[in-house]
Amino acid sequence: MAASSHLTVALNRAEPFSGSNSLPSLIGLSTRYGKSRLLLVRTSSWRSPKRTLVVRNVSSEPTQKLKDPVADEESATGASTFEPDSSSIAASIKYHAEFTPLFSPDRFDLPKAYFATAQSVRDALIINWNETYELYEKLNVKQAYYLSMEFLQGRALLNAIGNLELTGAYAEALSKLGYELENVACQEPDAALGNGGLGRLASCFLDSLATLNYPAWGYGLRYKYGLFKQKITKDGQQEAAENWLEIGNPWEIVRNDIRYPIKFYGKVVVGSDGKRNWIGGEDIEAVAYDVPIPGYKTKNTISLRLWSTKAPTEDFDLAAFNAGEHSRASEALASAEKICHVLYPGDDSFEGKVLRLKQQYTLCSASLQDIVARFERRSGANKKWGEFPEKVAVQMNDTHPTLCIPELMRILLDLKGLSWEEAWNITQRTVAYTNHTVLPEALEKWSFELMQKLLPRHVEIIELIDEELVRSIISEYGTEDKVLLRGKLKELRVLENVDLPAAYSDIFIEPEESSIIASAEGHVISNSVDDKNSSKLAKSVDGDETVKGNDELISPPPPPPKMVRMANLCVVGGHAVNGVAEIHSEIVKDEVFNAFYQLWPEKFQNKTNGVTPRRWIRFCNPDLSTLITKCTGSEDWVLNTEKLGELKKFADNENLQNQWRIAKRNNKLKAAAFLKERTGYTVSPDAMFDIQVKRIHEYKRQLLNVLGIVYRYKKMKEMSAAERKEKYVPRVCIFGGKAFATYVQAKRIVKFITDVGATVNRDPEIGDLLKVIFLPDYNVSAAEILIPASELSQHISTAGMEASGTSNMKFAMNGCILIGTLDGANVEIRQEVGADNFFLFGAEAHEIAGLRKERAEGKFIPDPRFEEVKDYVRSGVFGAYDYEEMIASLEGNEGFGRADYFLVGKDFPSYIECQEKVDEAYRDQKRWTRMSILNTAGSYKFSSDRTIHEYAKDIWDIKPVELP
């Protein structure tokens, strides 16, 4: 483009302006780049979909007409694509660098280049985005709303331009400006909106919903600091505040006109009309921030709406501030803003519990108010509340959004004036629940007293829901078998340790016997005793007893706390409950919610998790993607992962195997450089990359992995150099993941891994035969580097405890071979890739209860190799830190924090024997590469596209809506 040219961009909409819906007819902006001038002219009508994008070189070039990013209605079908050239993209980037500035104007460095690039991409997305929801509004389609406390998005730039099929154009444009696309993309911090698999699954689902053209919306919270930034020091894991929003987020758009009141505390009063009103208390506002989620090879762009919290302006106490009481003046502001500061604030304190409950209610209340407002707007004057479930599907991602149920009831009852029967029917038909865990601590329970104080109206509604449930239970099981009925009520009720509703309070009261006996003297004697000396037995529904003796009151133990069981409320209030893997869904039916399954079997479903093949193969592993495309003949596999199955017929092809190994080695070289930069350790790309990256938790058994490494290291030290080389395949053992800040045992495990690494990595006798790396602050961006480089991945949780897992799917997609137990999605992955291509060890889920019982009875005999490795740790070879409590958790037969609840000792011998099989297989690279190809081929089932199709059909009843 000539330096002296004027560049004019005109964005036209053909329809004339009309009424208050019109936007300004002309917006003129100009800026100089040397002698060039960019002039943006916009003419628009709010209602018109017709647009054209024109680039004009005024001085020397004829007009060049490009297709608009969203709509080119010049075609007969009205379809359009966005196909700008690199020059126009470069001009757009330069425009944003000057006219959407977040940095000083005197230099154009990498951070500024990233923001300007992201803003230029967002321009294209906004047009698609607006048209997507204009169409949904016009058609008034049924829409799904996915509510989650976590969305682990990762970086957005490469994903967005990849979905728009503009990667090459943006790479060339940035090259013209002096930068490489990859370096610019690396400036983007990962959005700190999640922690682990729960949040990453939610993000994969949004990608699939957009790609498959389903009308949907995600709802979450806009955490200022996220979970935490993990630092590894000599003392182990240290937590610091995450700074992802420090320099802004170019992807989000604040919707200042979308805000809803949120109330806490206060009281419920009955008005003169008999309606219940929640008044007083603490009031805040939830403000919407929207993030666009583009689909792949489609114009469809959906929203992730994140709520931020603030206090109303009038709550700032100006008088107190002017009096010098500055902290008191802004108390309301600080109290409101802290709700969205941190993901999962520590809840060991009362204040922490209050804050978590406030977070959950804020998500539910703001989202439900928004959903209801949208329903009313779309319905217009013909609003029929009975049709609400025909237009709205709400999915609760785990128990965190459970308060959706009483909140929707509150809105329908108190604000919309519906009867209880109408509101309850609507709520049950609208809401569905995904269970993600069998761990008791994750099946949330909240203090009844705390919830009653914070959300008094919701507790009233929950009590009525509980009464509705009690009525159903009694109707199903009758009152004749008191033992059976008591057991069902104890297991099923939403309210735990709470008296039965008044209408049913006399069910378990036995009639007092009184017989009249005539004595020989003719006196009448009563068989009942007087109150003063009675030995009266009072029983609660749970069978607790209080005995009053003749002479003194025997003090009973303190009553158990009254609790609200959120998982039970989810099952009662929703129309569908799904597990996230076949084995998990069976455990949900057979164990976790067995009594509910007996009562309502039709509610329970399985929806095996999936991951998006766009981010997890196509974009993060371009070398492998190229090979897959060559083998399958097209890129159709990116949308139809069934095509991956075609790789099976090439598994023995030597040419493919050679190229497959080259692709893997290229990824390993990239990962090695990344590890060097992040940890300082140098690793050999010729060693096997053995990776376990996930949240640090005892049930995920990183401890089993590192104890296996310790055993390997000990045996190496006992051998000569020649014996070591003969016996062991070189390995780089990589760990990543965060231990929750208050989870002491998990943090000990992190410290232990880093201590083992510090010892092993500096041992000159071992050299490159064994390296142990803990990658700090593991996140999605790190996963995108490590997963393509992986060769062995560890998914070794105690059988029956991992609901599904999604990282196992990502690793398999990238040709990584898994070692694992029959747990979660491992079961289905092994079925698909073939038993010969999966390294299996350990006890199975149906054996776990018996093994724990055996341990409690003192019958467990530990393997000598397990005792040997524990003694080796205790010897102090890995430093002065005292690991006695960590090791002691693996010993004894009972007690909290002891007795090896997660069966590390039981599975240890099976695990190390399986690792020997891994070494044997890796030595035969032809065999290993064949296994790798078959893992990618067998991963076709684990696309989130497949999962979303199943949700859409079986739970939400929504249909795709594609933009013209």
Short mmCIF file of N, CA, C and O in Angstrom, two decimals, residues 137-198:
data_model
loop_
_atom_site.label_atom_id
_atom_site.label_comp_id
_atom_site.label_asym_id
_atom_site.label_seq_id
_atom_site.Cartn_x
_atom_site.Cartn_y
_atom_site.Cartn_z
N GLU A 137 -32.92 -13.80 19.11
CA GLU A 137 -34.04 -12.97 19.56
C GLU A 137 -35.19 -13.03 18.57
O GLU A 137 -36.36 -13.16 18.94
N LYS A 138 -34.84 -12.94 17.30
CA LYS A 138 -35.88 -12.91 16.26
C LYS A 138 -36.66 -14.22 16.23
O LYS A 138 -37.90 -14.21 16.13
N LEU A 139 -35.95 -15.34 16.33
CA LEU A 139 -36.62 -16.65 16.25
C LEU A 139 -37.19 -17.10 17.58
O LEU A 139 -37.99 -18.03 17.62
N ASN A 140 -36.75 -16.43 18.67
CA ASN A 140 -37.17 -16.82 20.02
C ASN A 140 -36.97 -18.31 20.25
O ASN A 140 -37.89 -19.04 20.63
N VAL A 141 -35.76 -18.78 19.99
CA VAL A 141 -35.45 -20.20 20.09
C VAL A 141 -35.24 -20.59 21.55
O VAL A 141 -34.94 -19.76 22.40
N LYS A 142 -35.39 -21.88 21.81
CA LYS A 142 -35.04 -22.38 23.14
C LYS A 142 -33.52 -22.31 23.29
O LYS A 142 -32.78 -22.69 22.39
N GLN A 143 -33.09 -21.83 24.44
CA GLN A 143 -31.67 -21.59 24.66
C GLN A 143 -31.19 -22.32 25.91
O GLN A 143 -31.91 -22.39 26.90
N ALA A 144 -29.99 -22.86 25.84
CA ALA A 144 -29.38 -23.52 27.00
C ALA A 144 -28.47 -22.54 27.72
O ALA A 144 -27.76 -21.75 27.08
N TYR A 145 -28.47 -22.61 29.03
CA TYR A 145 -27.63 -21.75 29.86
C TYR A 145 -26.80 -22.64 30.78
O TYR A 145 -27.34 -23.41 31.57
N TYR A 146 -25.48 -22.51 30.64
CA TYR A 146 -24.56 -23.39 31.37
C TYR A 146 -23.93 -22.60 32.51
O TYR A 146 -23.15 -21.67 32.29
N LEU A 147 -24.29 -22.94 33.73
CA LEU A 147 -23.84 -22.22 34.92
C LEU A 147 -22.71 -22.97 35.59
O LEU A 147 -22.87 -24.15 35.94
N SER A 148 -21.59 -22.31 35.78
CA SER A 148 -20.42 -22.96 36.36
C SER A 148 -19.62 -21.95 37.16
O SER A 148 -19.46 -20.80 36.74
N MET A 149 -19.08 -22.38 38.30
CA MET A 149 -18.19 -21.52 39.07
C MET A 149 -16.83 -21.39 38.41
O MET A 149 -16.04 -20.52 38.77
N GLU A 150 -16.53 -22.26 37.44
CA GLU A 150 -15.23 -22.25 36.78
C GLU A 150 -15.39 -22.27 35.26
O GLU A 150 -16.23 -23.00 34.73
N PHE A 151 -14.57 -21.49 34.60
CA PHE A 151 -14.35 -21.60 33.15
C PHE A 151 -12.85 -21.42 32.92
O PHE A 151 -12.35 -20.29 33.01
N LEU A 152 -12.16 -22.52 32.68
CA LEU A 152 -10.71 -22.46 32.49
C LEU A 152 -10.42 -22.29 31.00
O LEU A 152 -10.16 -23.24 30.28
N GLN A 153 -10.47 -21.03 30.54
CA GLN A 153 -10.48 -20.74 29.12
C GLN A 153 -9.13 -20.91 28.45
O GLN A 153 -9.05 -21.30 27.28
N GLY A 154 -8.05 -20.58 29.13
CA GLY A 154 -6.77 -20.51 28.44
C GLY A 154 -6.68 -19.24 27.61
O GLY A 154 -7.54 -18.36 27.66
N ARG A 155 -5.63 -19.14 26.81
CA ARG A 155 -5.47 -17.97 25.96
C ARG A 155 -6.50 -17.99 24.84
O ARG A 155 -6.84 -19.05 24.31
N ALA A 156 -6.95 -16.81 24.47
CA ALA A 156 -8.05 -16.72 23.51
C ALA A 156 -7.60 -16.38 22.09
O ALA A 156 -8.29 -16.71 21.13
N LEU A 157 -6.46 -15.71 21.93
CA LEU A 157 -6.10 -15.16 20.62
C LEU A 157 -5.95 -16.24 19.56
O LEU A 157 -6.61 -16.20 18.51
N LEU A 158 -5.08 -17.22 19.78
CA LEU A 158 -4.85 -18.23 18.75
C LEU A 158 -6.10 -19.07 18.52
O LEU A 158 -6.37 -19.49 17.39
N ASN A 159 -6.87 -19.31 19.59
CA ASN A 159 -8.10 -20.07 19.43
C ASN A 159 -9.10 -19.31 18.56
O ASN A 159 -9.75 -19.88 17.68
N ALA A 160 -9.21 -17.99 18.79
CA ALA A 160 -10.18 -17.19 18.04
C ALA A 160 -9.81 -17.10 16.57
O ALA A 160 -10.65 -17.32 15.69
N ILE A 161 -8.54 -16.77 16.28
CA ILE A 161 -8.19 -16.64 14.86
C ILE A 161 -8.16 -18.01 14.18
O ILE A 161 -8.39 -18.11 12.97
N GLY A 162 -7.91 -19.07 14.97
CA GLY A 162 -7.99 -20.41 14.39
C GLY A 162 -9.41 -20.77 14.03
O GLY A 162 -9.68 -21.31 12.95
N ASN A 163 -10.36 -20.46 14.92
CA ASN A 163 -11.76 -20.74 14.62
C ASN A 163 -12.26 -19.90 13.45
O ASN A 163 -13.13 -20.34 12.69
N LEU A 164 -11.71 -18.68 13.31
CA LEU A 164 -12.09 -17.83 12.19
C LEU A 164 -11.32 -18.17 10.91
O LEU A 164 -11.55 -17.55 9.87
N GLU A 165 -10.39 -19.13 11.01
CA GLU A 165 -9.55 -19.54 9.88
C GLU A 165 -8.72 -18.38 9.34
O GLU A 165 -8.56 -18.19 8.13
N LEU A 166 -8.16 -17.61 10.27
CA LEU A 166 -7.36 -16.45 9.89
C LEU A 166 -5.94 -16.52 10.44
O LEU A 166 -5.24 -15.49 10.47
N THR A 167 -5.50 -17.70 10.85
CA THR A 167 -4.17 -17.81 11.46
C THR A 167 -3.08 -17.33 10.51
O THR A 167 -2.20 -16.54 10.88
N GLY A 168 -3.13 -17.79 9.26
CA GLY A 168 -2.12 -17.39 8.29
C GLY A 168 -2.14 -15.90 8.01
O GLY A 168 -1.09 -15.25 7.93
N ALA A 169 -3.34 -15.35 7.87
CA ALA A 169 -3.46 -13.92 7.57
C ALA A 169 -2.93 -13.07 8.71
O ALA A 169 -2.24 -12.06 8.49
N TYR A 170 -3.22 -13.47 9.94
CA TYR A 170 -2.72 -12.70 11.09
C TYR A 170 -1.22 -12.87 11.26
O TYR A 170 -0.52 -11.92 11.65
N ALA A 171 -0.71 -14.06 10.98
CA ALA A 171 0.74 -14.26 11.06
C ALA A 171 1.46 -13.35 10.07
O ALA A 171 2.48 -12.71 10.38
N GLU A 172 0.93 -13.26 8.86
CA GLU A 172 1.55 -12.42 7.83
C GLU A 172 1.42 -10.94 8.18
O GLU A 172 2.36 -10.15 8.00
N ALA A 173 0.26 -10.55 8.71
CA ALA A 173 0.05 -9.14 9.08
C ALA A 173 1.03 -8.72 10.17
O ALA A 173 1.63 -7.64 10.10
N LEU A 174 1.20 -9.56 11.17
CA LEU A 174 2.12 -9.21 12.26
C LEU A 174 3.57 -9.23 11.78
O LEU A 174 4.40 -8.45 12.27
N SER A 175 3.84 -10.10 10.83
CA SER A 175 5.19 -10.10 10.26
C SER A 175 5.49 -8.76 9.59
O SER A 175 6.60 -8.23 9.68
N LYS A 176 4.48 -8.19 8.91
CA LYS A 176 4.65 -6.88 8.30
C LYS A 176 4.96 -5.81 9.35
O LYS A 176 5.62 -4.80 9.06
N LEU A 177 4.43 -6.04 10.56
CA LEU A 177 4.63 -5.07 11.65
C LEU A 177 5.85 -5.39 12.50
O LEU A 177 6.11 -4.72 13.50
N GLY A 178 6.58 -6.45 12.12
CA GLY A 178 7.82 -6.75 12.79
C GLY A 178 7.74 -7.77 13.91
O GLY A 178 8.69 -7.90 14.70
N TYR A 179 6.64 -8.50 13.99
CA TYR A 179 6.48 -9.47 15.07
C TYR A 179 6.05 -10.83 14.54
O TYR A 179 5.45 -10.93 13.47
N GLU A 180 6.33 -11.87 15.33
CA GLU A 180 5.83 -13.21 15.05
C GLU A 180 4.55 -13.44 15.84
O GLU A 180 4.46 -13.06 17.02
N LEU A 181 3.59 -14.09 15.20
CA LEU A 181 2.30 -14.33 15.84
C LEU A 181 2.47 -15.07 17.16
O LEU A 181 1.83 -14.71 18.17
N GLU A 182 3.32 -16.08 17.20
CA GLU A 182 3.47 -16.87 18.43
C GLU A 182 3.98 -16.01 19.58
O GLU A 182 3.52 -16.14 20.71
N ASN A 183 4.93 -15.12 19.29
CA ASN A 183 5.45 -14.26 20.35
C ASN A 183 4.41 -13.26 20.84
O ASN A 183 4.34 -12.94 22.03
N VAL A 184 3.59 -12.77 19.93
CA VAL A 184 2.51 -11.87 20.32
C VAL A 184 1.49 -12.61 21.17
O VAL A 184 1.05 -12.12 22.21
N ALA A 185 1.13 -13.82 20.76
CA ALA A 185 0.13 -14.60 21.49
C ALA A 185 0.60 -14.93 22.90
O ALA A 185 -0.21 -15.02 23.83
N CYS A 186 1.91 -15.10 23.07
CA CYS A 186 2.45 -15.44 24.39
C CYS A 186 2.32 -14.30 25.39
O CYS A 186 2.52 -14.51 26.60
N GLN A 187 1.98 -13.11 24.93
CA GLN A 187 1.78 -11.99 25.85
C GLN A 187 0.46 -12.10 26.60
O GLN A 187 0.27 -11.41 27.60
N GLU A 188 -0.42 -12.94 26.13
CA GLU A 188 -1.74 -13.06 26.75
C GLU A 188 -1.67 -13.90 28.00
O GLU A 188 -1.22 -15.05 27.96
N PRO A 189 -2.10 -13.39 29.15
CA PRO A 189 -2.17 -14.22 30.35
C PRO A 189 -3.37 -15.16 30.28
O PRO A 189 -4.38 -14.82 29.67
N ASP A 190 -3.24 -16.32 30.89
CA ASP A 190 -4.40 -17.21 30.98
C ASP A 190 -5.46 -16.58 31.88
O ASP A 190 -5.14 -16.09 32.97
N ALA A 191 -6.69 -16.59 31.44
CA ALA A 191 -7.78 -16.08 32.27
C ALA A 191 -7.91 -16.92 33.53
O ALA A 191 -8.08 -18.14 33.45
N ALA A 192 -7.83 -16.28 34.67
CA ALA A 192 -7.80 -17.01 35.95
C ALA A 192 -9.22 -17.25 36.47
O ALA A 192 -9.61 -16.82 37.54
N LEU A 193 -9.99 -17.99 35.67
CA LEU A 193 -11.40 -18.21 36.00
C LEU A 193 -11.70 -19.65 36.38
O LEU A 193 -12.86 -20.03 36.51
N GLY A 194 -10.64 -20.45 36.56
CA GLY A 194 -10.88 -21.85 36.88
C GLY A 194 -9.69 -22.46 37.58
O GLY A 194 -8.66 -21.83 37.80
N ASN A 195 -9.84 -23.75 37.91
CA ASN A 195 -8.80 -24.46 38.65
C ASN A 195 -8.36 -25.72 37.92
O ASN A 195 -7.18 -25.94 37.71
N GLY A 196 -9.32 -26.56 37.55
CA GLY A 196 -8.95 -27.84 36.96
C GLY A 196 -9.95 -28.31 35.93
O GLY A 196 -10.50 -27.52 35.15
N GLY A 197 -10.20 -29.62 35.95
CA GLY A 197 -11.01 -30.25 34.92
C GLY A 197 -12.42 -29.72 34.83
O GLY A 197 -12.99 -29.65 33.73
N LEU A 198 -13.01 -29.35 35.95
CA LEU A 198 -14.38 -28.83 35.94
C LEU A 198 -14.48 -27.59 35.07
O LEU A 198 -15.38 -27.46 34.23
#
